[in-house]
Coordinates of C-alpha atoms in Angstrom, one line a residue:
M9 CA 27.3 23.2 -18.4
I10 CA 26.6 24.3 -22.2
V11 CA 26.8 21.9 -25.1
K12 CA 28.6 23.5 -27.9
N13 CA 27.2 21.2 -30.8
K14 CA 23.9 20.7 -31.1
K15 CA 23.3 17.1 -30.2
K16 CA 19.9 15.5 -31.5
I17 CA 17.7 13.4 -29.2
L18 CA 14.6 11.5 -30.1
I19 CA 12.4 11.3 -27.3
V20 CA 9.8 8.4 -27.7
T21 CA 6.5 8.2 -25.3
D22 CA 3.2 7.0 -25.8
F23 CA 1.6 10.3 -24.2
Y24 CA 2.9 13.8 -23.8
K25 CA 1.4 17.1 -23.2
P26 CA -1.8 18.1 -23.1
H27 CA -2.1 14.5 -21.5
I28 CA -1.4 15.2 -17.8
S29 CA 0.3 12.4 -15.8
G30 CA 3.7 12.1 -13.6
I31 CA 5.5 11.1 -17.0
T32 CA 4.9 13.8 -19.2
T33 CA 5.7 16.4 -16.3
Y34 CA 9.0 14.6 -16.0
I35 CA 9.4 14.7 -19.7
R36 CA 8.5 18.5 -19.8
S37 CA 11.3 18.9 -17.2
L38 CA 13.8 17.1 -19.0
T39 CA 13.0 18.7 -22.4
N40 CA 13.2 22.2 -20.8
V41 CA 16.6 21.3 -19.2
L42 CA 17.8 19.7 -22.7
T43 CA 16.8 22.7 -25.1
K44 CA 18.2 25.1 -22.5
N45 CA 21.5 23.6 -22.9
N46 CA 21.3 23.4 -26.7
Y47 CA 20.0 20.1 -27.5
Q48 CA 17.7 19.7 -30.3
I49 CA 14.9 17.5 -29.3
T50 CA 12.1 15.7 -31.2
I51 CA 9.2 14.1 -29.3
L52 CA 7.6 11.1 -30.9
T53 CA 4.2 10.4 -29.1
G54 CA 0.8 9.1 -29.8
K55 CA -2.2 11.4 -31.3
F56 CA -4.7 10.5 -28.4
S57 CA -7.0 13.3 -29.4
E58 CA -8.0 14.2 -33.3
E59 CA -7.8 18.0 -32.2
L60 CA -3.8 17.7 -31.8
S61 CA -1.6 18.5 -34.7
D62 CA 0.3 16.0 -36.6
I63 CA 3.6 18.1 -36.2
E64 CA 4.5 21.1 -33.8
K65 CA 7.6 22.8 -33.8
E66 CA 9.2 25.5 -31.0
K67 CA 12.7 26.4 -30.8
N68 CA 15.0 23.2 -30.4
L69 CA 11.7 21.4 -30.1
K70 CA 9.8 19.2 -32.5
I71 CA 6.6 17.3 -31.7
I72 CA 5.6 14.4 -34.1
R73 CA 2.2 12.6 -33.4
A74 CA 1.4 9.2 -34.5
K75 CA -2.2 7.9 -35.1
P76 CA -3.3 5.0 -32.9
L77 CA -4.2 1.6 -34.5
F78 CA -6.4 0.6 -31.6
K79 CA -7.3 1.3 -28.1
F80 CA -7.2 -0.9 -24.9
S81 CA -7.5 -0.2 -21.2
R82 CA -6.1 3.3 -20.8
G83 CA -3.5 3.1 -23.6
F84 CA -3.3 2.1 -27.5
Y85 CA -1.1 0.6 -29.8
S86 CA 0.2 2.5 -32.9
F87 CA 1.9 1.0 -36.0
D88 CA 2.0 4.6 -37.2
L89 CA 4.5 5.4 -34.3
I90 CA 6.8 2.4 -35.1
K91 CA 6.9 3.7 -38.7
K92 CA 7.6 7.1 -37.7
Y93 CA 10.2 6.0 -35.4
I94 CA 12.0 3.9 -37.9
A95 CA 12.2 6.9 -40.2
E96 CA 13.8 9.3 -37.5
I97 CA 16.1 7.3 -35.6
G98 CA 19.0 7.9 -38.2
N99 CA 18.5 11.7 -37.9
H100 CA 19.5 11.6 -34.1
D101 CA 22.4 11.1 -31.9
Y102 CA 20.5 9.6 -28.9
I103 CA 17.2 7.8 -28.8
N104 CA 15.5 8.4 -25.2
I105 CA 12.5 5.7 -24.7
H106 CA 10.2 6.8 -21.9
Y107 CA 8.7 3.4 -20.4
P108 CA 6.2 2.0 -20.5
L109 CA 5.6 2.0 -23.9
T110 CA 3.3 -0.2 -25.7
E111 CA 5.0 -0.2 -28.9
I112 CA 8.5 -1.4 -27.3
F113 CA 7.8 -4.6 -29.6
P114 CA 9.1 -4.6 -32.2
L115 CA 10.6 -0.8 -31.8
I116 CA 13.3 -2.2 -29.3
F117 CA 15.2 -4.2 -32.1
F118 CA 15.7 -0.9 -34.2
R119 CA 18.5 0.7 -32.2
K120 CA 21.0 2.2 -34.5
K121 CA 22.0 5.0 -32.0
K122 CA 22.9 5.4 -28.4
L123 CA 19.6 4.3 -26.2
I124 CA 18.7 6.0 -23.1
L125 CA 15.8 4.4 -21.1
N126 CA 13.7 6.3 -18.6
Y127 CA 12.0 3.5 -16.8
H128 CA 9.2 5.2 -14.9
C129 CA 7.0 2.3 -13.9
L130 CA 5.9 -1.4 -14.6
P131 CA 1.9 -1.5 -15.2
E132 CA 0.2 -4.0 -13.0
Y133 CA -3.3 -5.6 -13.6
K134 CA -5.6 -7.7 -11.9
S135 CA -7.6 -9.6 -14.4
I136 CA -6.3 -12.7 -16.2
F137 CA -6.1 -11.1 -19.7
L138 CA -4.4 -7.9 -18.5
K139 CA -2.0 -9.9 -16.6
F140 CA -0.6 -11.2 -19.9
I141 CA -0.2 -7.6 -20.7
G142 CA 1.7 -7.1 -17.7
L143 CA 3.9 -9.9 -18.7
Y144 CA 4.4 -8.4 -22.0
F145 CA 5.5 -4.9 -20.3
Y146 CA 7.8 -6.8 -17.9
F147 CA 9.5 -9.0 -20.6
F148 CA 10.1 -6.2 -23.2
G149 CA 11.1 -4.0 -20.4
F150 CA 13.8 -6.2 -19.5
L151 CA 15.0 -6.5 -23.0
S152 CA 15.0 -2.8 -23.3
M153 CA 17.3 -2.5 -20.1
F154 CA 19.6 -5.1 -21.6
F155 CA 19.9 -3.2 -24.8
S156 CA 20.1 0.1 -23.2
N157 CA 23.4 2.2 -22.7
R158 CA 22.2 4.0 -19.7
I159 CA 18.9 3.6 -17.4
S160 CA 17.2 6.5 -15.7
I161 CA 15.0 5.9 -12.7
F162 CA 13.2 8.0 -9.9
C163 CA 14.5 5.6 -7.1
E164 CA 16.0 2.4 -6.1
D165 CA 13.0 1.5 -3.8
Y166 CA 10.6 1.1 -6.7
F167 CA 13.0 -0.3 -9.3
Y168 CA 15.0 -3.1 -7.5
S169 CA 11.7 -4.3 -6.0
Y170 CA 11.3 -6.4 -9.4
F171 CA 12.8 -9.5 -10.0
A172 CA 16.1 -9.5 -11.7
H173 CA 16.0 -5.7 -11.9
N174 CA 19.1 -5.7 -9.7
Y175 CA 21.0 -7.0 -12.6
F176 CA 21.2 -3.5 -14.2
R177 CA 22.9 -1.6 -11.5
K178 CA 25.7 -0.6 -13.5
K179 CA 23.8 1.1 -16.1
V180 CA 21.5 2.7 -13.7
E181 CA 21.5 6.6 -12.8
I182 CA 18.9 7.6 -10.2
I183 CA 17.5 11.1 -11.3
P184 CA 14.5 12.1 -8.9
P185 CA 12.0 14.6 -10.4
F186 CA 12.0 18.1 -9.2
V187 CA 9.3 21.4 -9.5
D188 CA 10.1 24.2 -11.4
N189 CA 8.3 27.6 -10.6
I190 CA 9.0 27.5 -7.0
P191 CA 6.7 29.8 -5.4
E192 CA 7.5 32.3 -2.6
I193 CA 6.2 31.4 0.7
I194 CA 4.4 34.0 2.6
N195 CA 2.2 32.7 5.4
D196 CA 4.5 30.2 7.4
T197 CA 1.8 28.5 9.6
P198 CA -1.4 27.2 7.8
K199 CA -4.7 28.5 9.4
L200 CA -7.8 27.0 9.9
N201 CA -11.2 28.5 8.4
N202 CA -14.8 27.8 8.6
N203 CA -14.3 24.5 6.9
G204 CA -11.8 23.2 9.4
L205 CA -9.0 21.0 8.1
I206 CA -8.8 21.2 4.3
I207 CA -7.4 17.9 2.9
G208 CA -6.7 17.5 -0.9
F209 CA -6.3 15.0 -3.5
L210 CA -5.0 15.9 -7.2
G211 CA -4.8 13.1 -9.7
R212 CA -6.7 10.7 -12.3
I213 CA -10.1 9.8 -10.7
C214 CA -9.6 5.9 -11.1
E215 CA -9.3 2.7 -9.0
E216 CA -5.4 2.7 -8.8
K217 CA -5.5 6.1 -6.8
G218 CA -7.2 4.6 -3.8
I219 CA -9.8 7.6 -3.4
E220 CA -12.2 5.2 -1.5
S221 CA -9.7 5.0 1.2
L222 CA -9.8 8.9 1.6
I223 CA -13.6 8.9 1.6
E224 CA -13.6 6.2 4.4
A225 CA -11.1 8.0 6.2
S226 CA -13.1 11.2 5.9
M227 CA -16.3 9.2 7.3
I228 CA -14.1 8.1 10.3
L229 CA -13.1 11.9 10.9
E230 CA -16.9 12.8 10.8
K231 CA -17.7 10.3 13.2
K232 CA -14.9 11.6 15.6
E233 CA -16.3 15.3 15.1
I234 CA -13.5 16.6 13.4
K235 CA -14.3 19.3 11.2
H236 CA -12.9 19.0 7.9
L237 CA -13.4 19.4 3.9
V238 CA -11.7 17.0 1.3
K239 CA -11.0 18.6 -2.1
I240 CA -10.9 16.1 -4.8
A241 CA -9.3 17.6 -8.1
G242 CA -9.3 15.4 -11.2
D243 CA -11.3 14.8 -14.6
I244 CA -14.7 13.3 -13.5
K245 CA -15.6 13.3 -17.2
D246 CA -12.7 11.1 -18.2
E247 CA -14.5 8.2 -20.4
R248 CA -11.5 5.8 -19.4
F249 CA -12.8 5.8 -15.8
K250 CA -16.5 6.6 -16.2
N251 CA -17.7 3.3 -14.0
Y252 CA -15.3 4.2 -11.2
V253 CA -16.3 7.9 -11.3
K254 CA -19.8 7.0 -11.3
K255 CA -19.3 4.5 -8.3
I256 CA -17.5 7.1 -6.1
L257 CA -19.8 9.8 -6.9
K258 CA -22.7 7.6 -5.8
K259 CA -21.0 6.7 -2.4
T260 CA -20.5 10.6 -1.8
K261 CA -23.8 11.7 -3.2
N262 CA -25.1 12.9 0.1
Y263 CA -21.9 13.4 1.9
S264 CA -21.0 17.3 2.3
N265 CA -17.3 16.6 3.6
I266 CA -16.4 15.7 0.2
K267 CA -16.3 18.1 -2.8
F268 CA -15.3 17.2 -6.4
I269 CA -13.9 20.3 -7.7
G270 CA -12.9 18.7 -11.2
K271 CA -10.1 18.9 -13.6
I272 CA -7.8 22.0 -12.6
K273 CA -5.5 23.8 -15.2
E274 CA -1.7 24.1 -14.5
S275 CA -2.1 27.8 -13.9
E276 CA -4.8 26.9 -11.0
K277 CA -2.4 24.8 -9.1
K278 CA -1.1 27.3 -7.1
A279 CA -4.4 28.3 -5.5
F280 CA -5.3 24.7 -5.1
F281 CA -2.2 23.9 -3.1
N282 CA -2.4 27.2 -1.1
S283 CA -6.0 26.3 0.0
L284 CA -4.8 22.9 1.8
H285 CA -3.5 21.9 4.9
V286 CA -2.6 18.5 4.0
L287 CA -2.2 16.7 0.5
V288 CA -3.1 12.7 0.5
L289 CA -1.8 10.3 -2.0
P290 CA -3.9 7.1 -1.2
S291 CA -2.4 5.2 -4.2
V292 CA -2.9 1.2 -4.1
N293 CA -0.5 -0.4 -7.2
S294 CA 2.3 0.3 -9.0
F295 CA 0.9 2.3 -11.7
E296 CA 2.0 5.0 -9.3
A297 CA 5.7 4.7 -9.0
F298 CA 6.5 8.0 -7.4
G299 CA 3.9 10.6 -7.3
I300 CA 5.4 14.0 -8.4
V301 CA 2.2 15.8 -7.2
Q302 CA 3.8 15.2 -3.7
L303 CA 6.5 17.3 -4.7
E304 CA 4.2 19.9 -6.0
A305 CA 2.5 20.1 -2.7
M306 CA 5.7 20.3 -0.8
V307 CA 7.0 23.3 -2.7
H308 CA 3.7 25.0 -1.9
G309 CA 4.6 24.2 1.7
V310 CA 1.8 21.7 2.2
P311 CA 2.7 18.2 3.8
V312 CA 1.7 14.9 2.5
I313 CA 0.4 11.9 3.6
A314 CA 1.2 8.7 1.2
S315 CA 0.6 5.2 1.0
D316 CA 3.4 2.7 2.1
L317 CA 4.2 1.7 -1.7
K318 CA 7.6 1.4 -2.9
G319 CA 8.5 4.6 -4.7
V320 CA 5.5 6.5 -3.5
R321 CA 6.8 6.6 -0.1
I322 CA 10.1 8.3 -1.0
P323 CA 9.4 11.9 -0.8
V324 CA 8.0 11.6 2.5
K325 CA 10.7 9.5 3.6
F326 CA 13.5 11.8 2.5
T327 CA 11.9 15.0 3.5
K328 CA 10.0 14.0 6.7
N329 CA 7.3 16.4 5.4
G330 CA 4.3 14.3 6.4
Y331 CA 3.3 10.7 7.3
I332 CA 2.9 7.2 5.3
F333 CA 0.2 4.8 5.9
K334 CA -0.6 1.2 4.9
K335 CA -2.2 1.2 1.6
E336 CA -6.2 0.8 1.6
N337 CA -6.4 1.0 5.3
S338 CA -8.8 3.9 5.9
S339 CA -8.3 3.9 9.9
E340 CA -4.6 4.4 9.7
L341 CA -5.1 7.1 7.0
A342 CA -7.6 8.9 9.4
D343 CA -5.1 8.6 12.2
C344 CA -2.4 10.2 10.1
I345 CA -4.8 12.9 9.0
I346 CA -5.6 13.6 13.0
K347 CA -1.7 13.8 13.4
I348 CA -1.4 16.5 10.9
N349 CA -4.4 18.3 12.6
N350 CA -2.9 18.3 16.0
S351 CA 0.6 19.0 14.9
R352 CA 0.1 21.7 12.0
S353 CA 2.5 23.9 13.7
L354 CA 5.3 21.2 13.1
F355 CA 4.8 21.7 9.4
N356 CA 5.9 25.2 9.0
K357 CA 5.4 26.0 5.1
K358 CA 8.9 27.3 4.4
I359 CA 10.3 24.3 6.2
V360 CA 8.5 22.0 4.1
Q361 CA 9.7 23.8 1.0
N362 CA 13.3 23.8 2.1
R363 CA 13.1 20.1 3.0
C364 CA 11.6 19.2 -0.4
L365 CA 14.2 21.3 -2.4
L366 CA 17.2 19.9 -0.5
H367 CA 16.3 16.5 -2.1
F368 CA 14.4 17.5 -5.2
N369 CA 15.8 20.2 -7.0
E370 CA 16.7 21.5 -10.6
K371 CA 20.4 21.7 -10.1
E372 CA 21.0 17.8 -9.4
F373 CA 18.3 16.8 -12.0
T374 CA 20.0 18.9 -14.7
K375 CA 23.4 17.7 -13.7
K376 CA 22.7 13.8 -13.9
S377 CA 20.4 14.4 -17.1
L378 CA 22.9 15.9 -19.0
S379 CA 25.4 13.4 -18.1
L380 CA 23.3 11.0 -19.9
F381 CA 23.7 12.5 -23.0
N382 CA 27.3 13.1 -23.1

């Protein structure tokens, strides 16, 4: 499907590459699809590092970075982004907001063009002060959906779990993510080596990811004399989560079954996944609304064990490529790992990949994404 005229889309997001997250991965996939189909894209995003350029240009793609006014928790607020947004909206045919976006107020009230809302997740907080921020995101997220022409979501399971979101069913298009650069599967059956079962985790090293449940499950496996190694990939130097990192490093200081391998580059992911027998995603709250890393593992033929959270459980439920456990239940997680260990022959790598691509593929993603902007 080729677009004859170059339609212009303004994508608005607090974070974009080189920041690493499920949202930035999704936006990268979306921009690739749109630019291939002759759309002209401008990405308005935050300048979360002084090392980044204010403006970058590629073919059919322009990136504008706005300076943050102040930072809070893991995000920031930028008047500069709002100012640049107002200056840019008249130059585009569509506005595509990726939510959550801290500047949604007052940005949502400036909407001269068709508004497409990609609703990724609704932040969840524990402290009383941060709960007010959660209320802010809920209220203005609801308002954004009301003003939007179309709403793109990963899955019904997560989106309709929130109060009154069901009201917007007629606007919703379900567009699950996919993984490009599909590797060729050579070895069909994963083999054990001297380390025994290799269990992987890839993501932010922070409280919401439930890493402590994985550590406790590992200790259960050790008591049951099941030989294994847990490889935890993630940035242990991230200042936002330094207290949590310090806590789990201390907890595993003298424990040889856990290995922190640090932040890995995109080019290193293939080797990481190929070294695993199973990937675990033990997330504990709604900051994780899907978990694209599960698809990345599955296209490499790696089965997944995921928390029974709305949205997060969908890749495993749809593909049958693994098991689901109750969040923060380390004993149940350990049982799932044992089931993987005892039935590795059931998770033929090529079959795992094919099941994933049946439900999460570029063809469907492209078709549905282009329909939003026509």
